[in-house]
Amino acid sequence: MVVDVSYISKEHSEGIEGERSGVTGILAVQGAFAEHAAMLDRLGAPWKLLRAADDFDASIDRVILPGGESTTQGKLLRSTGLFDPIAAHIAAGKPTFGTCAGMILLASALEQDDTVYFGALDATVRRNAYGRQLGSFMTTEDLDTYTPVDGLHSEDDPSGVIADMPMVFIRGPLVASVGDDARIMAVVDGDVVALQQGRILATAFHPEVTDDTRVHEYFLGL
Amino acid sequence: MDTTRNELNRNLAQMLKGGVIMDVTTPEQARIAQEAGACAVMALERIPADIRAAGGVSRMSDPAMIRGIQEAVSIPVMAKVRIGHIAEARILQAIDIDYIDESEVLSPADDVYHIDKREFDVPFVCGAKNLGEALRRIEEGASMIRTKGEPGTGDVIQAVRHMRTMNRQIRELEALRDDEVYEAAKQLAVPYELARFVHDNGRLPVVNFAAGGVATPADAALMMELGAEGVFVGSGIFKSGDPAKRAAAIVQATANWQDADLLARLSADLGEAMVGINEDEIETIMAARGE
């Protein structure tokens, strides 16, 4: 998907001035944040880019953590002061969606790395699990969805399915082990690549670079 | 390269957006760059300022040295090949490099032909001074474009010129009537389909970074202001007084280029910047290599 050039300078979607709630904040310190904004525009959902701590205002009640480099984003989360408001948002059980680097930021543990960022997703994630760029690939697989019991817990059994979802993995991570609180949404070749835990979604792949809006639509309904 | 592979390679460039790609010559420098927040590193034996000073033929780096850097960091590792050097590119693909830079900074191997990048699975980034060059490289299979700047000088003037030229030409093409695009494609010496894409979308079909002469947080912010989607920093970091601090400052400046208060803080007490040389004091204009 090609993203319109105007996203370089846009700070939020059209007409959100005066909105007091219902806005999705997209972490915009590095990576493919414009692609998520373009997705939300297609669904008619208001969004705002989070570049500095001030951007996280009372209108934000959902957060997207986009693809990019997790080490870069991790540094900038600290230096911008965005870490604390996003951590509080997640701890309050509000909807949060991480793709690729976003999954790494959400994980409670990383393989071969002591760094923990938000630590909210009950899983151990393996960075660059498919190797370097030559290991990047695209596939199609079903995605199970789970009804949240509260913000950080879901029912045990799937309540729905997003069938034949295109999945683009770019130097992607995978889930090495799943804790009790997380539910498996998708498995590719025996490896877990998407999790749901209450109102947290995390995918090792990038729905935002495809034309398929269904995962974003599901997220907006959580 | 099939279309899926080409798309995946363009996607990796999308993931680098808003970030800083830093030239490094050792695993230690690579770790400093990653620690400072670089979104990728460019592994090379000599940084452009030293290539310019040393003169002589400048070639692809030793694969053993590149492997050392690949093992030192988790972020993507890029490396340069000479323009038109098909065999150097095959070697880098064989060592599983994340991105190849077919670069005018090295001595060109071919003064007529660029590499047919569609024959490769690994992605390529290429330099361009203007829209015609950019679209020709994309037609050859490049999945990312950067300005050529004037590497190793610490002088941002050429990167500015290339970025302004490119974006002005994109706006001009966008403003044409549909039936005028055929002639524009002919004038630019590019395929009609690519000219049509730019006319319809107002942008290149791939990500466009700034490169060449970026030495300060303000330089990085300037290039973002002019429409760059991210920046390469070559000699500017490890030729300066305090590389770790300067690197981190440039990363933050690129992420928040509109915030002047922040830029003021980031620009303070950085130590000595690379001395640099002015564009009109140099003999070899590297940007002129490869049209």
mmCIF file of C-alpha atoms in Angstrom, chain A residues 2-221:
data_model
loop_
_atom_site.group_PDB
_atom_site.id
_atom_site.type_symbol
_atom_site.label_atom_id
_atom_site.label_comp_id
_atom_site.label_asym_id
_atom_site.label_seq_id
_atom_site.Cartn_x
_atom_site.Cartn_y
_atom_site.Cartn_z
ATOM 1 C CA VAL A 2 1.305 3.448 -0.914
ATOM 2 C CA VAL A 3 0.701 6.110 1.702
ATOM 3 C CA ASP A 4 -0.198 9.608 0.574
ATOM 4 C CA VAL A 5 2.665 12.088 0.921
ATOM 5 C CA SER A 6 0.541 14.482 2.979
ATOM 6 C CA TYR A 7 0.931 12.130 5.975
ATOM 7 C CA ILE A 8 4.487 13.466 6.404
ATOM 8 C CA SER A 9 3.111 16.724 7.780
ATOM 9 C CA LYS A 10 -0.319 15.734 9.162
ATOM 10 C CA GLU A 11 -0.576 15.658 12.951
ATOM 11 C CA HIS A 12 -4.106 14.258 13.216
ATOM 12 C CA SER A 13 -7.106 13.230 11.127
ATOM 13 C CA GLU A 14 -9.453 15.815 9.630
ATOM 14 C CA GLY A 15 -11.953 17.449 11.935
ATOM 15 C CA ILE A 16 -10.919 16.085 15.325
ATOM 16 C CA GLU A 17 -10.696 19.546 16.896
ATOM 17 C CA GLY A 18 -12.989 19.580 19.895
ATOM 18 C CA GLU A 19 -13.183 15.778 20.166
ATOM 19 C CA ARG A 20 -12.961 14.881 23.815
ATOM 20 C CA SER A 21 -12.678 11.127 23.518
ATOM 21 C CA GLY A 22 -12.572 8.269 21.043
ATOM 22 C CA VAL A 23 -9.310 9.269 19.370
ATOM 23 C CA THR A 24 -6.640 6.667 18.562
ATOM 24 C CA GLY A 25 -3.144 7.852 19.460
ATOM 25 C CA ILE A 26 -0.486 6.480 17.112
ATOM 26 C CA LEU A 27 3.066 6.372 18.476
ATOM 27 C CA ALA A 28 4.962 8.462 15.898
ATOM 28 C CA VAL A 29 8.581 8.648 17.013
ATOM 29 C CA GLN A 30 9.895 6.318 14.264
ATOM 30 C CA GLY A 31 8.600 3.718 11.828
ATOM 31 C CA ALA A 32 5.477 3.094 9.760
ATOM 32 C CA PHE A 33 3.039 5.269 11.713
ATOM 33 C CA ALA A 34 1.629 7.026 8.626
ATOM 34 C CA GLU A 35 0.461 3.625 7.329
ATOM 35 C CA HIS A 36 -1.681 3.122 10.446
ATOM 36 C CA ALA A 37 -3.073 6.650 10.119
ATOM 37 C CA ALA A 38 -4.028 5.909 6.498
ATOM 38 C CA MET A 39 -5.762 2.690 7.637
ATOM 39 C CA LEU A 40 -7.812 4.572 10.261
ATOM 40 C CA ASP A 41 -8.742 7.225 7.672
ATOM 41 C CA ARG A 42 -10.135 4.470 5.462
ATOM 42 C CA LEU A 43 -12.271 3.335 8.409
ATOM 43 C CA GLY A 44 -13.321 6.893 9.267
ATOM 44 C CA ALA A 45 -11.813 6.685 12.771
ATOM 45 C CA PRO A 46 -10.211 9.785 14.334
ATOM 46 C CA TRP A 47 -6.484 9.575 15.108
ATOM 47 C CA LYS A 48 -3.672 11.715 16.411
ATOM 48 C CA LEU A 49 0.102 11.231 16.152
ATOM 49 C CA LEU A 50 1.967 10.907 19.453
ATOM 50 C CA ARG A 51 5.351 12.598 18.984
ATOM 51 C CA ALA A 52 5.748 14.225 22.406
ATOM 52 C CA ALA A 53 4.286 13.743 25.901
ATOM 53 C CA ASP A 54 1.925 16.737 25.385
ATOM 54 C CA ASP A 55 0.254 14.954 22.476
ATOM 55 C CA PHE A 56 -1.178 12.358 24.867
ATOM 56 C CA ASP A 57 -4.277 14.288 25.949
ATOM 57 C CA ALA A 58 -7.669 13.281 27.378
ATOM 58 C CA SER A 59 -9.110 12.577 23.910
ATOM 59 C CA ILE A 60 -6.872 9.500 23.480
ATOM 60 C CA ASP A 61 -8.578 6.264 24.438
ATOM 61 C CA ARG A 62 -6.783 3.827 22.114
ATOM 62 C CA VAL A 63 -3.103 3.450 21.284
ATOM 63 C CA ILE A 64 -1.328 1.924 18.297
ATOM 64 C CA LEU A 65 2.368 0.993 18.505
ATOM 65 C CA PRO A 66 3.550 0.749 14.857
ATOM 66 C CA GLY A 67 6.261 -1.213 13.094
ATOM 67 C CA GLY A 68 9.762 0.179 12.939
ATOM 68 C CA GLU A 69 12.891 -0.473 14.962
ATOM 69 C CA SER A 70 12.033 -1.387 18.549
ATOM 70 C CA THR A 71 15.400 -0.253 19.956
ATOM 71 C CA THR A 72 14.970 3.186 18.314
ATOM 72 C CA GLN A 73 11.369 3.496 19.472
ATOM 73 C CA GLY A 74 12.322 2.347 22.978
ATOM 74 C CA LYS A 75 14.930 5.124 23.300
ATOM 75 C CA LEU A 76 12.555 7.753 21.954
ATOM 76 C CA LEU A 77 9.685 6.636 24.212
ATOM 77 C CA ARG A 78 11.947 7.579 27.123
ATOM 78 C CA SER A 79 13.414 10.810 25.739
ATOM 79 C CA THR A 80 10.016 12.171 24.627
ATOM 80 C CA GLY A 81 8.302 11.326 27.921
ATOM 81 C CA LEU A 82 5.649 9.277 26.072
ATOM 82 C CA PHE A 83 6.527 6.086 27.936
ATOM 83 C CA ASP A 84 4.659 6.911 31.154
ATOM 84 C CA PRO A 85 1.287 7.986 29.695
ATOM 85 C CA ILE A 86 1.241 4.973 27.354
ATOM 86 C CA ALA A 87 2.211 2.591 30.193
ATOM 87 C CA ALA A 88 -0.625 4.046 32.311
ATOM 88 C CA HIS A 89 -3.039 3.654 29.376
ATOM 89 C CA ILE A 90 -2.113 -0.029 29.018
ATOM 90 C CA ALA A 91 -2.256 -0.685 32.774
ATOM 91 C CA ALA A 92 -5.776 0.803 32.832
ATOM 92 C CA GLY A 93 -6.856 -1.955 30.423
ATOM 93 C CA LYS A 94 -7.563 0.388 27.509
ATOM 94 C CA PRO A 95 -7.263 -0.869 23.912
ATOM 95 C CA THR A 96 -3.687 -1.110 22.618
ATOM 96 C CA PHE A 97 -2.493 -2.591 19.312
ATOM 97 C CA GLY A 98 1.170 -3.353 18.578
ATOM 98 C CA THR A 99 2.504 -4.481 15.206
ATOM 99 C CA CYS A 100 5.993 -6.041 14.867
ATOM 100 C CA ALA A 101 8.171 -3.616 16.868
ATOM 101 C CA GLY A 102 4.989 -2.818 18.791
ATOM 102 C CA MET A 103 4.712 -6.478 19.827
ATOM 103 C CA ILE A 104 8.299 -6.323 21.130
ATOM 104 C CA LEU A 105 7.490 -3.173 23.125
ATOM 105 C CA LEU A 106 4.436 -4.881 24.671
ATOM 106 C CA ALA A 107 6.062 -8.218 25.604
ATOM 107 C CA SER A 108 6.768 -9.174 29.216
ATOM 108 C CA ALA A 109 10.106 -10.722 28.147
ATOM 109 C CA LEU A 110 12.460 -10.848 25.154
ATOM 110 C CA GLU A 111 14.709 -13.765 24.276
ATOM 111 C CA GLN A 112 18.430 -13.018 24.708
ATOM 112 C CA ASP A 113 17.745 -9.481 25.862
ATOM 113 C CA ASP A 114 17.026 -8.280 29.398
ATOM 114 C CA THR A 115 15.228 -5.172 28.176
ATOM 115 C CA VAL A 116 11.525 -4.955 28.976
ATOM 116 C CA TYR A 117 9.499 -2.010 27.696
ATOM 117 C CA PHE A 118 5.780 -2.021 28.627
ATOM 118 C CA GLY A 119 5.840 -5.654 29.784
ATOM 119 C CA ALA A 120 2.050 -5.968 29.643
ATOM 120 C CA LEU A 121 1.681 -8.862 27.190
ATOM 121 C CA ASP A 122 2.147 -12.231 28.910
ATOM 122 C CA ALA A 123 4.612 -13.713 26.404
ATOM 123 C CA THR A 124 8.267 -14.066 25.514
ATOM 124 C CA VAL A 125 9.076 -12.628 22.088
ATOM 125 C CA ARG A 126 12.022 -13.513 19.831
ATOM 126 C CA ARG A 127 13.371 -10.571 17.852
ATOM 127 C CA ASN A 128 14.320 -11.041 14.142
ATOM 128 C CA ALA A 129 13.024 -14.612 14.438
ATOM 129 C CA TYR A 130 13.014 -15.191 10.676
ATOM 130 C CA GLY A 131 16.540 -13.841 10.168
ATOM 131 C CA ARG A 132 17.508 -10.849 8.073
ATOM 132 C CA GLN A 133 15.654 -9.202 5.180
ATOM 133 C CA LEU A 134 16.011 -12.245 2.897
ATOM 134 C CA GLY A 135 13.850 -14.094 5.478
ATOM 135 C CA SER A 136 10.996 -11.571 5.159
ATOM 136 C CA PHE A 137 7.847 -13.115 3.644
ATOM 137 C CA MET A 138 4.126 -12.855 3.018
ATOM 138 C CA THR A 139 1.498 -15.483 3.748
ATOM 139 C CA THR A 140 -2.232 -15.848 4.397
ATOM 140 C CA GLU A 141 -3.706 -17.331 7.568
ATOM 141 C CA ASP A 142 -6.820 -17.179 9.780
ATOM 142 C CA LEU A 143 -6.842 -15.029 12.900
ATOM 143 C CA ASP A 144 -8.945 -16.053 15.946
ATOM 144 C CA THR A 145 -10.493 -13.340 18.102
ATOM 145 C CA TYR A 146 -11.423 -13.525 21.814
ATOM 146 C CA THR A 147 -14.012 -11.596 23.816
ATOM 147 C CA PRO A 148 -12.310 -9.528 26.532
ATOM 148 C CA VAL A 149 -13.351 -10.304 30.121
ATOM 149 C CA ASP A 150 -11.685 -7.061 31.166
ATOM 150 C CA GLY A 151 -8.880 -4.906 29.780
ATOM 151 C CA LEU A 152 -6.129 -7.437 30.421
ATOM 152 C CA HIS A 153 -7.955 -10.787 30.270
ATOM 153 C CA SER A 154 -9.951 -12.663 27.635
ATOM 154 C CA GLU A 155 -12.226 -15.682 27.530
ATOM 155 C CA ASP A 156 -10.485 -19.012 26.916
ATOM 156 C CA ASP A 157 -12.148 -19.891 23.627
ATOM 157 C CA PRO A 158 -12.247 -17.919 20.381
ATOM 158 C CA SER A 159 -15.400 -15.931 19.713
ATOM 159 C CA GLY A 160 -14.747 -15.141 16.074
ATOM 160 C CA VAL A 161 -12.346 -15.427 13.180
ATOM 161 C CA ILE A 162 -10.776 -13.071 10.650
ATOM 162 C CA ALA A 163 -10.374 -15.509 7.770
ATOM 163 C CA ASP A 164 -7.543 -15.536 5.227
ATOM 164 C CA MET A 165 -5.783 -12.470 6.566
ATOM 165 C CA PRO A 166 -2.755 -11.426 4.475
ATOM 166 C CA MET A 167 0.298 -11.338 6.772
ATOM 167 C CA VAL A 168 3.456 -9.437 5.851
ATOM 168 C CA PHE A 169 6.525 -10.223 7.982
ATOM 169 C CA ILE A 170 9.436 -7.763 7.685
ATOM 170 C CA ARG A 171 12.419 -8.977 9.725
ATOM 171 C CA GLY A 172 9.603 -10.043 12.007
ATOM 172 C CA PRO A 173 9.568 -11.374 15.564
ATOM 173 C CA LEU A 174 7.609 -14.408 16.765
ATOM 174 C CA VAL A 175 6.179 -15.503 20.087
ATOM 175 C CA ALA A 176 8.601 -17.999 21.654
ATOM 176 C CA SER A 177 6.363 -18.822 24.626
ATOM 177 C CA VAL A 178 2.830 -17.811 25.605
ATOM 178 C CA GLY A 179 1.902 -17.062 29.222
ATOM 179 C CA ASP A 180 -1.431 -17.956 30.899
ATOM 180 C CA ASP A 181 -3.066 -14.573 30.317
ATOM 181 C CA ALA A 182 -2.468 -14.336 26.559
ATOM 182 C CA ARG A 183 -4.589 -16.047 23.876
ATOM 183 C CA ILE A 184 -3.209 -17.316 20.567
ATOM 184 C CA MET A 185 -4.779 -15.532 17.597
ATOM 185 C CA ALA A 186 -2.676 -16.951 14.767
ATOM 186 C CA VAL A 187 -0.092 -19.636 14.064
ATOM 187 C CA VAL A 188 2.111 -19.732 10.935
ATOM 188 C CA ASP A 189 4.120 -22.922 10.272
ATOM 189 C CA GLY A 190 3.832 -23.915 13.927
ATOM 190 C CA ASP A 191 4.937 -20.519 15.264
ATOM 191 C CA VAL A 192 2.664 -18.172 17.220
ATOM 192 C CA VAL A 193 2.542 -14.794 15.422
ATOM 193 C CA ALA A 194 -0.418 -12.967 16.975
ATOM 194 C CA LEU A 195 -1.824 -12.672 20.498
ATOM 195 C CA GLN A 196 -4.773 -11.112 22.239
ATOM 196 C CA GLN A 197 -4.924 -10.369 25.949
ATOM 197 C CA GLY A 198 -8.080 -8.526 26.942
ATOM 198 C CA ARG A 199 -7.986 -5.301 24.920
ATOM 199 C CA ILE A 200 -4.343 -5.723 23.892
ATOM 200 C CA LEU A 201 -3.650 -6.982 20.363
ATOM 201 C CA ALA A 202 -0.161 -7.835 19.165
ATOM 202 C CA THR A 203 0.847 -9.087 15.718
ATOM 203 C CA ALA A 204 4.314 -10.034 14.483
ATOM 204 C CA PHE A 205 3.120 -9.037 10.987
ATOM 205 C CA HIS A 206 2.049 -5.723 9.455
ATOM 206 C CA PRO A 207 -1.669 -5.392 8.593
ATOM 207 C CA GLU A 208 -0.979 -1.667 7.984
ATOM 208 C CA VAL A 209 1.038 -2.283 4.815
ATOM 209 C CA THR A 210 -1.750 -4.317 3.203
ATOM 210 C CA ASP A 211 -5.121 -3.180 1.844
ATOM 211 C CA ASP A 212 -6.980 -5.329 4.389
ATOM 212 C CA THR A 213 -8.576 -3.223 7.149
ATOM 213 C CA ARG A 214 -10.179 -6.065 9.150
ATOM 214 C CA VAL A 215 -7.674 -6.250 12.023
ATOM 215 C CA HIS A 216 -7.861 -2.483 12.506
ATOM 216 C CA GLU A 217 -11.656 -2.697 12.383
ATOM 217 C CA TYR A 218 -11.614 -5.417 15.066
ATOM 218 C CA PHE A 219 -9.273 -3.287 17.191
ATOM 219 C CA LEU A 220 -11.608 -0.280 16.938
ATOM 220 C CA GLY A 221 -14.465 -2.474 18.210
#
